[in-house]
Coordinates of C-alpha atoms in Angstrom, one line a residue:
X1 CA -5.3 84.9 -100.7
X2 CA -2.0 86.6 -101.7
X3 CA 0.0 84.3 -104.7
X4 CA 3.3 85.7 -106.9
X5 CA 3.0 83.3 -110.2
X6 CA 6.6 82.1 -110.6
X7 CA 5.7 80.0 -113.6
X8 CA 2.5 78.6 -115.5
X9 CA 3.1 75.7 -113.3
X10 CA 4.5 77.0 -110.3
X11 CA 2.7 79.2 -107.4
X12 CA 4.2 80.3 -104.0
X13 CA 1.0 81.3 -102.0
X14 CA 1.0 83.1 -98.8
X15 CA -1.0 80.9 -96.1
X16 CA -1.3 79.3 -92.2
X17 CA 1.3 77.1 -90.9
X18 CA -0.3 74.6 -88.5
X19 CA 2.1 72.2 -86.0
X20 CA -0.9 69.6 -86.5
X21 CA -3.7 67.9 -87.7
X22 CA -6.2 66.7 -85.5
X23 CA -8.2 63.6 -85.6
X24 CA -11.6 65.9 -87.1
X25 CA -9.0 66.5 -89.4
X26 CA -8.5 70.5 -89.4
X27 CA -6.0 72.0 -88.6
X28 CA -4.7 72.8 -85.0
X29 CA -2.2 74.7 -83.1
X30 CA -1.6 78.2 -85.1
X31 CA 2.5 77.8 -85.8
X32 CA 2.8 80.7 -88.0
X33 CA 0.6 83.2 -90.1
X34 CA 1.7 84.5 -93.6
X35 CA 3.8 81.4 -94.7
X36 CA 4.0 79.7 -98.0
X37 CA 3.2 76.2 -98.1
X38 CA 7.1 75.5 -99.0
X39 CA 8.3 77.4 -96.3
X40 CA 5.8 75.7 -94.2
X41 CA 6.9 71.9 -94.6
X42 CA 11.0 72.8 -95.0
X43 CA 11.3 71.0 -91.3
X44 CA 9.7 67.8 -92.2
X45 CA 8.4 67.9 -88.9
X46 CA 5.0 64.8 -89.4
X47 CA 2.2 66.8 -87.8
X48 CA 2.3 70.1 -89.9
X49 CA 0.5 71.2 -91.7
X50 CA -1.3 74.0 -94.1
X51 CA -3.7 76.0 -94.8
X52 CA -4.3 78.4 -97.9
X53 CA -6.9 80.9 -96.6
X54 CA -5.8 84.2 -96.4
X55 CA -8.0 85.1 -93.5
X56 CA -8.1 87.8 -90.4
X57 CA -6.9 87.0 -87.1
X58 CA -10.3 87.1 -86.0
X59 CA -11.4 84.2 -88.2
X60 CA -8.8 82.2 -87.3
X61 CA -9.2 82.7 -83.5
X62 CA -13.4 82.0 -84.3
X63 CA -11.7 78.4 -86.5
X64 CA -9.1 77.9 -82.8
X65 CA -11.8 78.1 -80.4
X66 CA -15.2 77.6 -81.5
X67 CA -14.8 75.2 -84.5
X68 CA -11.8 73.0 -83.5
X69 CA -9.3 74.3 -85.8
X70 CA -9.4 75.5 -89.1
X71 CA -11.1 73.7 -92.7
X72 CA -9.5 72.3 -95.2
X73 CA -6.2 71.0 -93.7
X74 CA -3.3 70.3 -96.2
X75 CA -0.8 67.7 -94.0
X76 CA 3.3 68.6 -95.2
X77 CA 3.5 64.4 -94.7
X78 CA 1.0 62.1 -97.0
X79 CA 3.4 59.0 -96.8
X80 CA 6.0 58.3 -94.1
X81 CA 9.1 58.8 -97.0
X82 CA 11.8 61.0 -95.3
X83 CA 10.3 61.2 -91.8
X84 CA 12.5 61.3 -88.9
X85 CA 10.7 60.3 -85.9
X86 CA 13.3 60.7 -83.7
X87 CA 15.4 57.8 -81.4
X88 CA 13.2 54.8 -80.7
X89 CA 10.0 55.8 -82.6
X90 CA 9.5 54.9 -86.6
X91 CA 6.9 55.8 -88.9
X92 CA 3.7 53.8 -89.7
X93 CA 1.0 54.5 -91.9
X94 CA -2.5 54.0 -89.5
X95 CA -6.1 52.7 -90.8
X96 CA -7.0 56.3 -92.2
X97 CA -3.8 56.1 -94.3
X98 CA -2.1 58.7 -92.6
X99 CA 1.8 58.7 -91.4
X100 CA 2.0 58.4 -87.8
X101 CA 5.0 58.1 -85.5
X102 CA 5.2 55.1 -83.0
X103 CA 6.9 53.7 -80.4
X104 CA 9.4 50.7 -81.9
X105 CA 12.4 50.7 -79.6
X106 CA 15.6 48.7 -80.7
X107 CA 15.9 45.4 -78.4
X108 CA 18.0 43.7 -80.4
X109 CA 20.6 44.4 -78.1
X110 CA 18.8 42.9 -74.7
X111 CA 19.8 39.9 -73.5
X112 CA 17.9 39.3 -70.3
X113 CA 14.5 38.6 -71.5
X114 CA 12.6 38.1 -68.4
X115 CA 10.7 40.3 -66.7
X116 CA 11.8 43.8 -65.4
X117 CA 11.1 46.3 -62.4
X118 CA 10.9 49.9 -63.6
X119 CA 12.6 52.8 -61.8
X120 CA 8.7 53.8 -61.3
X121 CA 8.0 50.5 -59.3
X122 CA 5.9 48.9 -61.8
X123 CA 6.5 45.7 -63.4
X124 CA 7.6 44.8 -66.8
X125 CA 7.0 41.9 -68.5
X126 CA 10.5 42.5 -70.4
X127 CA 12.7 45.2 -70.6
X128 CA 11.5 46.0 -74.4
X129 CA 7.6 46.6 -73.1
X130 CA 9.7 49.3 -70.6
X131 CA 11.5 50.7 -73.4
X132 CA 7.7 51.3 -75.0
X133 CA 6.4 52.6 -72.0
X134 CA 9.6 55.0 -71.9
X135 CA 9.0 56.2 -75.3
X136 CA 5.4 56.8 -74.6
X137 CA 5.6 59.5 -72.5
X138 CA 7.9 58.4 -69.2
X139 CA 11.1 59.5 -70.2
X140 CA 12.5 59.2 -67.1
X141 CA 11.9 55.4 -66.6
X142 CA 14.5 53.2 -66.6
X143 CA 15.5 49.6 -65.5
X144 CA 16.1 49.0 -62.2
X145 CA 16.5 45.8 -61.6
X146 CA 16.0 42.1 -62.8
X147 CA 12.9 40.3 -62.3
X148 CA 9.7 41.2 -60.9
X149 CA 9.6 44.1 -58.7
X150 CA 9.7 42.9 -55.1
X151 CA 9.1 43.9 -51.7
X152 CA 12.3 42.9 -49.6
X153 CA 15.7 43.3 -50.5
X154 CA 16.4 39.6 -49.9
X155 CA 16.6 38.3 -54.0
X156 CA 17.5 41.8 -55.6
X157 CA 20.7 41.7 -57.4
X158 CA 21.1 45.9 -57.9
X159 CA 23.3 47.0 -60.9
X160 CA 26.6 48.7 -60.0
X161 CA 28.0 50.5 -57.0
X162 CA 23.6 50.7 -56.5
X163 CA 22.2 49.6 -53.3
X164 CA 18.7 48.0 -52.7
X165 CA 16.6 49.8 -50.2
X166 CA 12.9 49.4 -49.2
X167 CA 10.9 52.4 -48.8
X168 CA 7.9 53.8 -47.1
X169 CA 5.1 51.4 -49.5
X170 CA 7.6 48.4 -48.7
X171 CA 8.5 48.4 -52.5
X172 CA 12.8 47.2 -53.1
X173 CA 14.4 50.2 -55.1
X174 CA 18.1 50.5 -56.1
X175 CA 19.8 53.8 -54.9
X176 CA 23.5 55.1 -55.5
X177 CA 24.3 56.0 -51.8
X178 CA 25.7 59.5 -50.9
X179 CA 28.2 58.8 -48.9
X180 CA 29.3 62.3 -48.2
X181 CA 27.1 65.0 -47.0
X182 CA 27.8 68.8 -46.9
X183 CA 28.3 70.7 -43.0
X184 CA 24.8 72.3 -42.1
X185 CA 25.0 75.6 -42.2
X186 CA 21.6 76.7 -41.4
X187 CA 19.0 75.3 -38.3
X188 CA 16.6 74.7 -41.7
X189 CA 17.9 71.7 -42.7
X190 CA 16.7 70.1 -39.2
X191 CA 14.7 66.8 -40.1
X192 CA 12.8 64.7 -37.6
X193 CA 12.8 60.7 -39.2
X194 CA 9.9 58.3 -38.3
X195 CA 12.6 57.0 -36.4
X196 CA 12.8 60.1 -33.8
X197 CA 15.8 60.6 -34.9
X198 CA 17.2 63.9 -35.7
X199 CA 18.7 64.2 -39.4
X200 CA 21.4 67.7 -39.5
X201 CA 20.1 67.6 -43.7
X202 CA 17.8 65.7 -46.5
X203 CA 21.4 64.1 -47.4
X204 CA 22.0 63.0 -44.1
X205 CA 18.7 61.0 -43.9
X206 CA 19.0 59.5 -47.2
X207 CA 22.5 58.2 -46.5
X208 CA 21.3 56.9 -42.9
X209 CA 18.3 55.0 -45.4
X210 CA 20.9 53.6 -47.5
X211 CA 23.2 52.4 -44.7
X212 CA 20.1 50.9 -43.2
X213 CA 18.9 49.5 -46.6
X214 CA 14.6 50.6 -45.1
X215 CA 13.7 53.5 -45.5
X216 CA 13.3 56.1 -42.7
X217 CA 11.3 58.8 -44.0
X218 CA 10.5 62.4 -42.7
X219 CA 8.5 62.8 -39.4
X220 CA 8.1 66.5 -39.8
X221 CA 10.7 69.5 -40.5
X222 CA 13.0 70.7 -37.7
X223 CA 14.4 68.7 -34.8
X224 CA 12.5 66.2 -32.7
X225 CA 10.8 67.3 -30.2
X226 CA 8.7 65.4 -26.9
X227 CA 5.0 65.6 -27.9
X228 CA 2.0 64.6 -26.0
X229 CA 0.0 64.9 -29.0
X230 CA -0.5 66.2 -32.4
X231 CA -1.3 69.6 -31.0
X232 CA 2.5 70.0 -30.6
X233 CA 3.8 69.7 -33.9
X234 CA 3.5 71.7 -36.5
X235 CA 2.9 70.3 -40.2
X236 CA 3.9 71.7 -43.5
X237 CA 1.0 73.4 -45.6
X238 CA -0.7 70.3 -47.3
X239 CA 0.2 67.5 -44.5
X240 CA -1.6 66.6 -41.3
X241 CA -0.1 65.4 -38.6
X242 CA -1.0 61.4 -37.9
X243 CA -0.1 59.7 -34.1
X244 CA 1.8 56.7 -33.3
X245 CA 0.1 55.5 -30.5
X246 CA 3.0 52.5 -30.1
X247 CA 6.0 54.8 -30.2
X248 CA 4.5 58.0 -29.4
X249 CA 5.1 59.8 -31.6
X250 CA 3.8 62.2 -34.5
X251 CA 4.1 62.2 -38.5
X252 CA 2.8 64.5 -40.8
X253 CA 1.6 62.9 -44.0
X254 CA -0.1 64.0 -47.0
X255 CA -3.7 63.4 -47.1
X256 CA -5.3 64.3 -50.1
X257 CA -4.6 61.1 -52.0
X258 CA -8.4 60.0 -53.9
X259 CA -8.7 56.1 -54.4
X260 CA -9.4 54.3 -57.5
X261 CA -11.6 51.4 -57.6
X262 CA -10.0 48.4 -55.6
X263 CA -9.1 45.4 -56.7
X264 CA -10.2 42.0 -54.4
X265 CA -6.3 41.0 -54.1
X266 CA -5.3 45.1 -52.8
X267 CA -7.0 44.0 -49.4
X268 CA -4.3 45.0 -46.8
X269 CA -4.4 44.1 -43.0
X270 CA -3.1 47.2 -41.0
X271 CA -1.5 48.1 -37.3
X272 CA -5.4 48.4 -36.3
X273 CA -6.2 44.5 -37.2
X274 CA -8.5 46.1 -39.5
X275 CA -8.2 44.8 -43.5
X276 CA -9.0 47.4 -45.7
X277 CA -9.6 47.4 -49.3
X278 CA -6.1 48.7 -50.4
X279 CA -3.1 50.4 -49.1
X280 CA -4.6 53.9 -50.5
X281 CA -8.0 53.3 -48.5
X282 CA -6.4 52.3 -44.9
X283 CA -4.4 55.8 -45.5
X284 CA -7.2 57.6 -45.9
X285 CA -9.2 56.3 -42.9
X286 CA -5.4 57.0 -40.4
X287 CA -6.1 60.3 -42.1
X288 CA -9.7 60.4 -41.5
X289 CA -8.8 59.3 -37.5
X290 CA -5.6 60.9 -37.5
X291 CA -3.8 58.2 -36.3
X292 CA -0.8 56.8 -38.1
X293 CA -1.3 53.1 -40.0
X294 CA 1.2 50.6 -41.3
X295 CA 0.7 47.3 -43.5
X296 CA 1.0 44.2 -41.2
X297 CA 0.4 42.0 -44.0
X298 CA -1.4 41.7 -47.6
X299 CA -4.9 40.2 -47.2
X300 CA -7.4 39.9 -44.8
X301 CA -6.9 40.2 -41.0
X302 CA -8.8 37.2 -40.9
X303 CA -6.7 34.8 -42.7
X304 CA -2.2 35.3 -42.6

């Protein structure tokens, strides 16, 4: 350990900078070597912290790997004075005593105080629990429209110049249509929809969708073309082509998806008159069978 005594009372000692502390309560995350402790918490970043040890690289890469992180631990932040947590987070001492940052958006501003659908399809029980949910890691969500999140168009009120379209998993979304697409300059930009239509570009399809207000989706890259069978079309690396035996006609779809446990009210009847446990499950046995299936209804087969 390397100290220059400034005073009898004073001591500016070179040691580890650490960007946190973890829950075993050493140190973690090696910011920089050879830093005072001053020079160390100047940021007032909560999370760093300190260590004193004037030690080899080698002991602290033993302390990084094998020991999860290094002994005794010196946090910049004991109380949550001056701690900037950022926009829609405060700080909050936890049970250990220790100054934490949460998630404690403003909603004094929302009016609406029903329930919410997210831009990720899920829904909200108010737009503050979404504004939580944002700042805990989603920082793309946002608000998409009022109320539960539905699956037809029919009672969605979309914010805007926003139009309400139903995709692929029959879930209402509300898009800003492009109403003006770029000329195709390259054959590349050939897509087949689910409709057998052919699409000159990606924009081109997505404006036909919003026109449409259902979503059309991508059959496969390129032009359309007449297939017998599956054997005729050619799938992107990753997708597998699925038939429509009532249209004849072929889609490539991914088909890696893994399940989680279903729920007794995800039961789905599909295009087969089969029910399946959930939406996810019936996709993997049209991949299983490569045949293509499609929701006919929620619930058993059995009972409408």
């Amino acid at each position: 350990m390397s100290c220059v005594s400034e005073s009898v009372q004073t001591s500016f000692c070179s040691g580890n900078c650490w960007l946190q502390q973890g829950k075993n309560g050493r140190c973690q995350v090696l910011y920089m070597p050879g830093m005072s402790r001053e020079e160390c918490c100047r940021s007032g970043r909560l999370g760093t912290s300190w260590t004193e040890e004037d030690v080899p690289n080698s002991t602290l890469f033993r302390w990084m790997i094998f020991n999860g992180g290094a002994p005794n631990c010196i946090p910049c932040k004991e109380t949550c004075d001056n701690v900037d947590c950022g926009p829609g987070k405060r700080c909050k001492m936890n049970r250990r005593s220790k100054p934490r940052c949460v998630c404690a958006p403003d909603c004094s501003n929302i009016t609406w105080k029903g329930p919410v659908c997210g831009s990720d399809g899920k829904t909200y029980k108010d737009e503050c629990a979404l504004l939580k949910a944002k700042c805990k890691g989603h920082p793309d969500l946002d608000v998409q429209y009022q109320g539960k999140c539905k699956k037809t168009c029919r009672d969605v009120l979309c914010p805007g110049s926003s139009t309400c379209v139903v995709d692929q998993t029959n879930n209402a979304y509300c898009v800003t249509c492009n109403r003006i697409c770029p000329e195709v300059t390259s054959p590349e930009q050939y897509l087949c929809g689910n409709d057998g239509i052919i699409y000159a570009s990606a924009c081109h399809l997505r404006r036909a969708t919003c026109l449409l207000g259902r979503s059309i989706g991508v059959a496969y890259e390129g032009k359309c073309i007449k297939a017998k069978s599956c054997e005729d079309i050619q799938c992107s690396a990753g997708k597998k082509c699925l038939w429509d035996a009532r249209m004849s006609r072929g889609r490539c779809s991914l088909c890696d998806e893994t399940c989680p446990e279903s729920r007794t009210d995800e039961a789905v009847c599909a295009s087969d008159n089969t029910t399946y446990p959930s939406e996810c499950a019936m996709k993997q046995a049209a991949c299983s069978m490569g045949v293509l299936l499609e929701v006919k209804h929620s619930g058993s087969c059995n009972c409408k």
